[in-house]
mmCIF file of C-alpha atoms and ligand atoms in Angstrom:
data_model
loop_
_atom_site.group_PDB
_atom_site.id
_atom_site.type_symbol
_atom_site.label_atom_id
_atom_site.label_comp_id
_atom_site.label_asym_id
_atom_site.label_seq_id
_atom_site.Cartn_x
_atom_site.Cartn_y
_atom_site.Cartn_z
ATOM 1 C CA MET A 32 74.970 -13.235 122.924
ATOM 2 C CA ASN A 33 77.350 -11.862 120.372
ATOM 3 C CA ALA A 34 76.850 -13.342 116.895
ATOM 4 C CA PRO A 35 79.295 -16.701 117.075
ATOM 5 C CA ASP A 36 81.856 -16.473 113.725
ATOM 6 C CA LEU A 37 79.698 -19.329 111.893
ATOM 7 C CA SER A 38 76.454 -21.005 112.395
ATOM 8 C CA VAL A 39 75.953 -24.358 111.143
ATOM 9 C CA VAL A 40 72.722 -25.783 109.827
ATOM 10 C CA LEU A 41 71.380 -29.263 109.642
ATOM 11 C CA PRO A 42 67.987 -30.585 107.978
ATOM 12 C CA VAL A 43 66.695 -33.667 109.871
ATOM 13 C CA PHE A 44 64.349 -36.012 108.890
ATOM 14 C CA ASN A 45 64.270 -39.042 110.745
ATOM 15 C CA GLU A 46 67.430 -38.577 111.938
ATOM 16 C CA ALA A 47 67.773 -39.581 115.385
ATOM 17 C CA PRO A 48 70.221 -43.051 115.403
ATOM 18 C CA GLY A 49 72.768 -40.649 114.107
ATOM 19 C CA LEU A 50 72.248 -37.559 116.138
ATOM 20 C CA GLY A 51 74.515 -38.479 118.843
ATOM 21 C CA GLU A 52 77.781 -39.570 116.074
ATOM 22 C CA LEU A 53 77.458 -36.236 113.848
ATOM 23 C CA ARG A 54 77.070 -33.955 117.463
ATOM 24 C CA GLU A 55 80.481 -34.955 118.567
ATOM 25 C CA ARG A 56 81.781 -35.218 115.234
ATOM 26 C CA LEU A 57 81.037 -31.482 114.616
ATOM 27 C CA GLU A 58 81.700 -30.242 118.111
ATOM 28 C CA ARG A 59 85.825 -32.157 117.545
ATOM 29 C CA THR A 60 86.165 -30.461 113.750
ATOM 30 C CA LEU A 61 84.697 -27.140 115.107
ATOM 31 C CA ALA A 62 86.861 -27.029 118.100
ATOM 32 C CA GLY A 63 89.916 -26.643 116.890
ATOM 33 C CA THR A 64 88.482 -23.981 114.031
ATOM 34 C CA GLY A 65 88.925 -21.630 117.010
ATOM 35 C CA ARG A 66 85.957 -19.962 115.236
ATOM 36 C CA SER A 67 82.723 -19.852 117.809
ATOM 37 C CA TRP A 68 79.774 -21.106 116.313
ATOM 38 C CA GLU A 69 76.412 -22.412 116.813
ATOM 39 C CA VAL A 70 74.720 -25.696 114.991
ATOM 40 C CA VAL A 71 70.876 -25.164 114.148
ATOM 41 C CA PHE A 72 69.157 -28.297 113.610
ATOM 42 C CA VAL A 73 65.772 -28.212 111.834
ATOM 43 C CA ASP A 74 63.388 -30.816 112.328
ATOM 44 C CA ASP A 75 61.278 -31.835 109.533
ATOM 45 C CA GLY A 76 58.572 -32.971 110.722
ATOM 46 C CA SER A 77 60.101 -36.038 112.329
ATOM 47 C CA ARG A 78 58.652 -38.818 113.628
ATOM 48 C CA ASP A 79 61.460 -40.715 115.138
ATOM 49 C CA GLY A 80 62.953 -38.784 118.183
ATOM 50 C CA SER A 81 65.148 -36.485 116.729
ATOM 51 C CA PHE A 82 63.628 -33.617 117.825
ATOM 52 C CA GLU A 83 64.013 -35.153 121.498
ATOM 53 C CA ALA A 84 67.535 -35.629 120.456
ATOM 54 C CA MET A 85 68.627 -32.164 119.532
ATOM 55 C CA THR A 86 66.525 -30.909 122.401
ATOM 56 C CA ALA A 87 68.324 -32.383 124.560
ATOM 57 C CA PHE A 88 71.260 -31.095 123.165
ATOM 58 C CA ALA A 89 70.607 -28.110 123.416
ATOM 59 C CA ARG A 90 69.827 -28.250 127.081
ATOM 60 C CA ASP A 91 73.363 -29.367 128.168
ATOM 61 C CA ASP A 92 74.907 -26.785 125.361
ATOM 62 C CA ARG A 93 73.805 -23.641 124.780
ATOM 63 C CA ARG A 94 75.599 -23.752 121.110
ATOM 64 C CA PHE A 95 73.038 -25.956 119.875
ATOM 65 C CA ARG A 96 69.775 -24.896 119.329
ATOM 66 C CA ALA A 97 66.624 -26.791 118.135
ATOM 67 C CA LEU A 98 64.052 -25.680 115.572
ATOM 68 C CA ARG A 99 60.901 -27.535 114.790
ATOM 69 C CA LEU A 100 59.132 -26.941 111.764
ATOM 70 C CA SER A 101 55.284 -27.486 112.027
ATOM 71 C CA ARG A 102 55.394 -30.419 109.722
ATOM 72 C CA ASN A 103 57.306 -31.812 106.961
ATOM 73 C CA PHE A 104 58.529 -29.003 105.085
ATOM 74 C CA GLY A 105 60.737 -30.727 102.374
ATOM 75 C CA HIS A 106 64.979 -30.714 102.683
ATOM 76 C CA GLN A 107 65.062 -27.443 100.659
ATOM 77 C CA MET A 108 62.464 -25.756 103.092
ATOM 78 C CA ALA A 109 64.042 -26.796 106.300
ATOM 79 C CA LEU A 110 67.590 -25.551 104.954
ATOM 80 C CA THR A 111 65.736 -22.085 103.850
ATOM 81 C CA ALA A 112 64.482 -21.891 107.704
ATOM 82 C CA GLY A 113 67.276 -22.408 109.277
ATOM 83 C CA VAL A 114 69.866 -19.837 107.452
ATOM 84 C CA ASP A 115 66.486 -17.614 108.648
ATOM 85 C CA ALA A 116 67.370 -19.102 111.818
ATOM 86 C CA ALA A 117 70.820 -18.473 111.645
ATOM 87 C CA ARG A 118 72.867 -15.875 113.808
ATOM 88 C CA GLY A 119 76.291 -16.643 112.402
ATOM 89 C CA ARG A 120 78.360 -14.215 110.573
ATOM 90 C CA CYS A 121 78.936 -16.851 108.046
ATOM 91 C CA VAL A 122 76.149 -19.933 107.263
ATOM 92 C CA ALA A 123 77.770 -23.437 106.431
ATOM 93 C CA VAL A 124 75.039 -26.139 105.594
ATOM 94 C CA MET A 125 74.835 -29.412 105.401
ATOM 95 C CA ASP A 126 72.861 -32.468 105.274
ATOM 96 C CA ALA A 127 72.428 -34.510 109.233
ATOM 97 C CA ASP A 128 72.813 -38.220 107.961
ATOM 98 C CA LEU A 129 76.894 -37.659 108.186
ATOM 99 C CA GLN A 130 76.577 -37.688 104.161
ATOM 100 C CA ASP A 131 78.474 -34.657 104.360
ATOM 101 C CA PRO A 132 81.387 -34.695 106.671
ATOM 102 C CA PRO A 133 81.758 -32.262 109.410
ATOM 103 C CA GLU A 134 85.543 -32.896 108.411
ATOM 104 C CA LEU A 135 85.750 -30.724 105.743
ATOM 105 C CA LEU A 136 84.468 -28.037 107.383
ATOM 106 C CA PRO A 137 88.079 -26.549 107.751
ATOM 107 C CA ALA A 138 88.778 -26.521 104.361
ATOM 108 C CA LEU A 139 85.591 -25.065 103.177
ATOM 109 C CA LEU A 140 86.284 -22.178 106.085
ATOM 110 C CA ALA A 141 89.971 -21.777 104.578
ATOM 111 C CA LYS A 142 88.521 -20.775 101.156
ATOM 112 C CA LEU A 143 86.905 -18.536 103.026
ATOM 113 C CA ASP A 144 89.265 -16.984 104.468
ATOM 114 C CA GLU A 145 91.004 -16.427 101.241
ATOM 115 C CA GLY A 146 87.868 -13.733 99.931
ATOM 116 C CA TYR A 147 85.681 -16.115 98.428
ATOM 117 C CA GLU A 148 81.534 -15.573 99.120
ATOM 118 C CA VAL A 149 80.682 -19.111 98.357
ATOM 119 C CA VAL A 150 82.632 -22.118 98.969
ATOM 120 C CA TYR A 151 80.622 -25.338 97.607
ATOM 121 C CA ALA A 152 81.649 -29.152 98.345
ATOM 122 C CA GLN A 153 81.898 -30.845 94.809
ATOM 123 C CA ARG A 154 81.387 -34.510 95.026
ATOM 124 C CA GLU A 155 84.627 -36.891 93.780
ATOM 125 C CA ARG A 156 82.838 -40.134 93.943
ATOM 126 C CA ARG A 157 79.683 -41.079 95.614
ATOM 127 C CA ASP A 158 80.446 -44.255 97.784
ATOM 128 C CA GLY A 159 77.116 -46.019 98.101
ATOM 129 C CA GLU A 160 74.749 -44.468 96.113
ATOM 130 C CA GLY A 161 73.510 -47.032 93.503
ATOM 131 C CA ALA A 162 74.331 -47.066 89.705
ATOM 132 C CA PHE A 163 71.141 -45.191 88.765
ATOM 133 C CA LYS A 164 71.238 -42.717 91.668
ATOM 134 C CA ARG A 165 75.146 -42.284 90.293
ATOM 135 C CA ALA A 166 73.903 -42.173 86.833
ATOM 136 C CA THR A 167 70.882 -40.111 87.130
ATOM 137 C CA ALA A 168 72.430 -37.226 88.806
ATOM 138 C CA HIS A 169 75.589 -37.453 86.311
ATOM 139 C CA VAL A 170 73.231 -36.325 83.389
ATOM 140 C CA PHE A 171 71.019 -34.441 85.313
ATOM 141 C CA TYR A 172 73.655 -31.928 86.324
ATOM 142 C CA ARG A 173 74.692 -31.258 82.963
ATOM 143 C CA LEU A 174 71.455 -31.529 81.398
ATOM 144 C CA LEU A 175 71.023 -28.004 83.741
ATOM 145 C CA ARG A 176 74.180 -26.662 82.642
ATOM 146 C CA ARG A 177 73.420 -26.757 79.533
ATOM 147 C CA LEU A 178 69.815 -25.168 79.947
ATOM 148 C CA THR A 179 70.558 -22.292 82.340
ATOM 149 C CA SER A 180 72.751 -19.344 81.857
ATOM 150 C CA VAL A 181 73.138 -19.443 85.566
ATOM 151 C CA ASP A 182 76.312 -20.837 86.413
ATOM 152 C CA ILE A 183 75.469 -23.825 88.756
ATOM 153 C CA PRO A 184 78.809 -26.230 89.459
ATOM 154 C CA VAL A 185 77.979 -29.804 88.536
ATOM 155 C CA ASP A 186 78.105 -32.340 90.935
ATOM 156 C CA THR A 187 77.484 -29.879 94.233
ATOM 157 C CA GLY A 188 75.247 -30.414 96.412
ATOM 158 C CA ASP A 189 74.100 -28.329 99.077
ATOM 159 C CA PHE A 190 76.855 -28.921 101.365
ATOM 160 C CA ARG A 191 78.453 -25.577 101.041
ATOM 161 C CA VAL A 192 79.372 -22.561 103.632
ATOM 162 C CA MET A 193 78.346 -18.828 102.790
ATOM 163 C CA GLY A 194 80.116 -16.032 103.967
ATOM 164 C CA PRO A 195 77.924 -12.248 105.814
ATOM 165 C CA ARG A 196 77.185 -11.000 102.290
ATOM 166 C CA ALA A 197 76.075 -14.327 99.851
ATOM 167 C CA THR A 198 73.932 -15.632 103.380
ATOM 168 C CA ALA A 199 72.335 -11.836 103.150
ATOM 169 C CA ALA A 200 71.603 -12.305 99.598
ATOM 170 C CA PHE A 201 70.343 -15.986 99.714
ATOM 171 C CA ARG A 202 68.078 -14.727 102.481
ATOM 172 C CA ARG A 203 66.285 -12.657 99.943
ATOM 173 C CA LEU A 204 65.919 -15.256 97.593
ATOM 174 C CA ARG A 205 62.052 -16.067 99.108
ATOM 175 C CA GLU A 206 60.339 -18.420 95.867
ATOM 176 C CA ARG A 207 58.805 -21.629 96.457
ATOM 177 C CA HIS A 208 60.416 -23.644 94.593
ATOM 178 C CA ARG A 209 63.803 -23.916 96.031
ATOM 179 C CA PHE A 210 66.878 -25.177 94.428
ATOM 180 C CA ILE A 211 69.148 -24.848 96.893
ATOM 181 C CA ARG A 212 72.614 -25.016 94.767
ATOM 182 C CA GLY A 213 71.187 -22.785 92.023
ATOM 183 C CA LEU A 214 69.956 -19.748 94.098
ATOM 184 C CA SER A 215 73.638 -20.057 95.621
ATOM 185 C CA ALA A 216 74.873 -19.884 92.816
ATOM 186 C CA TRP A 217 72.928 -16.940 91.488
ATOM 187 C CA VAL A 218 74.404 -14.702 94.551
ATOM 188 C CA GLY A 219 77.323 -14.314 92.673
ATOM 189 C CA PHE A 220 80.190 -13.034 94.097
ATOM 190 C CA ARG A 221 83.878 -15.217 94.524
ATOM 191 C CA GLN A 222 82.302 -18.643 94.350
ATOM 192 C CA THR A 223 84.605 -21.557 94.584
ATOM 193 C CA GLY A 224 84.449 -25.798 95.191
ATOM 194 C CA VAL A 225 86.755 -28.046 97.453
ATOM 195 C CA PRO A 226 86.407 -31.814 96.189
ATOM 196 C CA TYR A 227 85.157 -34.052 98.129
ATOM 197 C CA ALA A 228 84.399 -37.691 98.392
ATOM 198 C CA ARG A 229 81.021 -38.584 99.402
ATOM 199 C CA PRO A 230 80.551 -41.068 102.037
ATOM 200 C CA PRO A 231 77.159 -43.467 102.082
ATOM 201 C CA ARG A 232 74.905 -42.934 105.004
ATOM 202 C CA ARG A 233 75.152 -43.736 108.144
ATOM 203 C CA SER A 234 72.217 -45.077 108.698
ATOM 204 C CA GLY A 235 68.471 -44.992 107.649
ATOM 205 C CA GLU A 236 67.649 -44.729 104.116
ATOM 206 C CA THR A 237 67.518 -41.548 101.555
ATOM 207 C CA LYS A 238 64.333 -39.485 101.723
ATOM 208 C CA PHE A 239 64.415 -39.020 98.310
ATOM 209 C CA PRO A 240 62.764 -41.908 96.011
ATOM 210 C CA PHE A 241 62.866 -41.537 92.633
ATOM 211 C CA ARG A 242 59.554 -39.671 92.383
ATOM 212 C CA ARG A 243 60.751 -36.908 94.290
ATOM 213 C CA MET A 244 63.807 -37.263 93.066
ATOM 214 C CA ALA A 245 62.097 -35.951 89.430
ATOM 215 C CA THR A 246 60.158 -33.728 91.047
ATOM 216 C CA PHE A 247 62.837 -31.530 92.677
ATOM 217 C CA ALA A 248 65.039 -31.779 88.830
ATOM 218 C CA LEU A 249 61.971 -30.484 86.999
ATOM 219 C CA ASP A 250 61.816 -27.395 90.452
ATOM 220 C CA ALA A 251 65.638 -26.455 89.025
ATOM 221 C CA ILE A 252 64.653 -26.563 85.135
ATOM 222 C CA THR A 253 62.025 -24.482 85.801
ATOM 223 C CA SER A 254 63.471 -21.988 87.908
ATOM 224 C CA PHE A 255 66.532 -21.578 86.024
ATOM 225 C CA SER A 256 65.466 -21.806 82.407
ATOM 226 C CA HIS A 257 62.602 -21.192 79.890
ATOM 227 C CA VAL A 258 64.313 -23.431 77.164
ATOM 228 C CA PRO A 259 61.547 -25.915 78.280
ATOM 229 C CA LEU A 260 58.566 -22.976 77.022
ATOM 230 C CA GLN A 261 60.514 -22.062 73.782
ATOM 231 C CA LEU A 262 60.540 -26.006 72.673
ATOM 232 C CA GLY A 263 56.848 -25.157 71.657
ATOM 233 C CA THR A 264 57.943 -22.670 69.507
ATOM 234 C CA TRP A 265 61.175 -24.584 67.857
ATOM 235 C CA LEU A 266 59.089 -27.697 66.689
ATOM 236 C CA GLY A 267 55.653 -25.689 65.350
ATOM 237 C CA PHE A 268 58.934 -23.428 63.419
ATOM 238 C CA GLY A 269 59.712 -26.847 62.383
ATOM 239 C CA VAL A 270 56.837 -28.706 61.611
ATOM 240 C CA SER A 271 55.041 -25.698 59.981
ATOM 241 C CA LEU A 272 57.656 -25.867 57.169
ATOM 242 C CA PHE A 273 57.563 -29.134 57.206
ATOM 243 C CA ALA A 274 53.890 -28.869 56.674
ATOM 244 C CA PHE A 275 54.459 -26.316 53.970
ATOM 245 C CA LEU A 276 56.980 -28.736 51.946
ATOM 246 C CA TYR A 277 55.014 -31.832 52.271
ATOM 247 C CA ILE A 278 51.544 -30.374 50.913
ATOM 248 C CA LEU A 279 53.436 -29.217 48.085
ATOM 249 C CA VAL A 280 54.603 -32.164 47.628
ATOM 250 C CA VAL A 281 50.796 -34.311 47.505
ATOM 251 C CA VAL A 282 49.727 -31.277 45.280
ATOM 252 C CA ALA A 283 52.125 -31.715 43.079
ATOM 253 C CA LEU A 284 51.685 -35.979 43.733
ATOM 254 C CA LYS A 285 47.837 -35.337 42.904
ATOM 255 C CA VAL A 286 48.713 -32.780 39.536
ATOM 256 C CA LEU A 287 50.935 -36.265 38.424
ATOM 257 C CA GLY A 288 48.118 -38.976 39.668
ATOM 258 C CA ILE A 289 50.160 -40.676 41.186
ATOM 259 C CA ASN A 290 48.624 -39.756 45.170
ATOM 260 C CA GLU A 291 47.388 -42.946 46.700
ATOM 261 C CA ARG A 292 48.644 -42.149 50.214
ATOM 262 C CA GLY A 293 46.621 -43.942 52.742
ATOM 263 C CA TRP A 294 45.274 -43.715 56.375
ATOM 264 C CA THR A 295 48.179 -45.162 58.070
ATOM 265 C CA THR A 296 50.055 -41.997 57.317
ATOM 266 C CA LEU A 297 47.669 -39.425 58.088
ATOM 267 C CA MET A 298 46.488 -41.787 61.356
ATOM 268 C CA GLY A 299 50.087 -41.722 62.115
ATOM 269 C CA TRP A 300 51.056 -37.683 61.834
ATOM 270 C CA MET A 301 47.854 -36.994 63.216
ATOM 271 C CA LEU A 302 49.002 -39.494 66.716
ATOM 272 C CA LEU A 303 52.118 -37.879 66.611
ATOM 273 C CA LEU A 304 51.310 -34.470 66.812
ATOM 274 C CA GLY A 305 48.628 -35.101 69.129
ATOM 275 C CA GLY A 306 50.982 -35.670 71.426
ATOM 276 C CA VAL A 307 53.757 -33.730 70.713
ATOM 277 C CA GLN A 308 50.617 -30.787 71.697
ATOM 278 C CA LEU A 309 49.732 -32.350 74.488
ATOM 279 C CA MET A 310 53.054 -32.614 75.585
ATOM 280 C CA LEU A 311 53.486 -28.914 74.947
ATOM 281 C CA ILE A 312 50.557 -28.034 77.500
ATOM 282 C CA GLY A 313 52.140 -30.341 80.349
ATOM 283 C CA VAL A 314 55.029 -28.066 79.840
ATOM 284 C CA LEU A 315 52.821 -25.415 80.039
ATOM 285 C CA GLY A 316 51.679 -26.900 83.305
ATOM 286 C CA GLU A 317 54.055 -26.962 84.593
ATOM 287 C CA TYR A 318 55.863 -23.420 84.685
ATOM 288 C CA LEU A 319 51.707 -21.929 85.593
ATOM 289 C CA GLY A 320 51.096 -24.395 88.536
ATOM 290 C CA ARG A 321 54.633 -22.986 90.008
ATOM 291 C CA ILE A 322 53.448 -19.741 89.159
ATOM 292 C CA TYR A 323 50.092 -20.524 90.875
ATOM 293 C CA ASP A 324 52.012 -21.636 93.857
ATOM 294 C CA GLU A 325 53.776 -18.520 93.943
ATOM 295 C CA VAL A 326 51.194 -16.066 93.866
ATOM 296 C CA LYS A 327 49.606 -17.516 96.595
ATOM 297 C CA GLY A 328 52.562 -15.810 98.771
ATOM 298 C CA ARG A 329 51.809 -18.604 101.190
ATOM 299 C CA PRO A 330 54.728 -18.839 103.881
ATOM 300 C CA LEU A 331 57.520 -20.663 102.971
ATOM 301 C CA TYR A 332 57.429 -22.961 106.053
ATOM 302 C CA LEU A 333 56.022 -22.288 109.698
ATOM 303 C CA VAL A 334 57.934 -22.857 112.917
ATOM 304 C CA ALA A 335 56.690 -25.036 115.973
ATOM 305 C CA ASP A 336 58.555 -24.857 118.273
ATOM 306 C CA GLU A 337 62.341 -23.271 119.537
ATOM 307 C CA VAL A 338 64.547 -24.386 121.805
ATOM 308 C CA GLY A 339 68.733 -23.352 122.810
ATOM 309 C CA GLY A 340 70.513 -20.386 121.945
ATOM 310 C CA GLU A 341 70.908 -17.505 124.208
ATOM 311 C CA PRO A 342 68.031 -15.052 123.775
ATOM 312 C CA GLU A 343 69.454 -11.857 121.709
ATOM 313 C CA GLU A 344 70.793 -8.932 123.721
ATOM 314 C CA THR A 345 68.484 -6.663 122.109
ATOM 315 C CA ALA A 346 66.040 -8.031 121.358
ATOM 316 C CA PRO A 347 63.295 -5.650 119.780
ATOM 317 C CA ALA A 348 60.370 -4.324 121.776
ATOM 318 C CA ALA A 349 57.527 -5.973 120.145
ATOM 319 C CA GLU A 350 55.375 -4.456 118.057
ATOM 320 C CA PRO A 351 51.474 -4.070 119.813
ATOM 321 C CA SER A 352 49.644 -6.199 116.929
ATOM 322 C CA PRO A 353 46.723 -4.083 115.056
ATOM 323 C CA GLY A 354 43.579 -4.612 116.583
ATOM 324 C CA PRO A 355 41.159 -6.185 114.497
ATOM 325 C CA LEU A 356 39.660 -3.023 113.189
ATOM 326 C CA SER A 357 42.720 -1.027 111.691
HETATM 327 N N1 UDP B 875 65.550 -34.254 105.346
HETATM 328 C C1 UDP B 875 64.387 -33.127 105.451
HETATM 329 N N2 UDP B 875 63.126 -33.450 104.981
HETATM 330 C C2 UDP B 875 63.163 -33.874 104.028
HETATM 331 C C3 UDP B 875 64.064 -35.220 103.327
HETATM 332 C C4 UDP B 875 65.537 -34.956 103.963
HETATM 333 O O1 UDP B 875 64.626 -32.255 106.373
HETATM 334 O O2 UDP B 875 61.805 -33.846 103.861
HETATM 335 C C5 UDP B 875 66.893 -34.137 105.509
HETATM 336 C C6 UDP B 875 67.541 -35.067 106.342
HETATM 337 O O3 UDP B 875 67.020 -35.789 107.520
HETATM 338 C C7 UDP B 875 68.826 -35.213 105.937
HETATM 339 C C8 UDP B 875 69.498 -34.708 104.309
HETATM 340 O O4 UDP B 875 67.727 -33.729 104.365
HETATM 341 O O5 UDP B 875 69.931 -34.847 106.570
HETATM 342 C C9 UDP B 875 68.948 -35.026 103.182
HETATM 343 O O6 UDP B 875 68.399 -36.465 103.205
HETATM 344 P P1 UDP B 875 68.965 -37.132 101.978
HETATM 345 O O7 UDP B 875 69.573 -37.777 103.009
HETATM 346 O O8 UDP B 875 67.645 -38.484 102.103
HETATM 347 O O9 UDP B 875 69.214 -37.637 100.718
HETATM 348 P P2 UDP B 875 70.058 -37.955 99.795
HETATM 349 O O10 UDP B 875 71.372 -37.919 100.610
HETATM 350 O O11 UDP B 875 69.695 -39.269 99.670
HETATM 351 O O12 UDP B 875 70.416 -37.335 98.660
HETATM 352 MG MG1 MG B 876 71.859 -38.708 102.587
#
């Protein structure tokens, strides 16, 4: 099969009820673009029949492909698996819960045609998401922007299209703690955004409870910033300077014979400094744990099954596997 113009990659985790509508809307929109396309569904360990649904799509239309990971690896890994498997010249990535409306694809693709290499969808409004999620997201994206030197656009999710060069570059980024919207900004080239109003989820519920969001936010910050590590240096300098001056004061008071400072002050400072030190050790731990994960070098994900997609025309002959003694 010749490479299609566009691959649409969708990570799926227990989204069975919405898949029919998703397929319909994708087909309709993609038909209107006049490009050849494939859709790559990546089942991230669903237990609700999502894989069976996407397998059925793949059976009756060869442009649909279904990949099943061996377990739940998380949204960012599922996306990565899909981008790795995509055969299109350009790649679109979007959520499968219809919060990323397929109807926006033509607008994104139009920008690609203008010569942009990455076109992301930028959320102007977020309907149907709680005030808490909106507020934390708002603060997070702006904090991240201050902490990093990579120009990560605010209020964007992973919904985006990438041209051939950005896709090739993206595939070379194999880090484990993946913050894909950051990685996709990191590759550079010409990038731009298209605003859209993010609709609420069609069915099911978010797979990102607060804890998972917090981990994701930490991954983002540690992946793109050393500022938390440098916190210790600045605090250390600050406290040392203060301590030096304070000692002068204490000595002066002693000489003047008015130093009845008590236990309370001592206790206060001790606890405060103890807390700060523990916190900074925690910061070290966050980075150290991630370094450990990278060093282990495990594969990012494992594919269990793959259905659909015509076999590639010139599949390279399988390399003879080396014997156990070589
Ligand atoms: N998802 C996934 N693996 C997971 C969690 C989520 O593949 O472990 C998929 C999910 O099916 C959806 C997309 O990632 O297509 C975004 O997830 P969700 O809608 O729950 O995130 P939110 O929009 O609430 O941030
Ligand atoms: Mg969603």
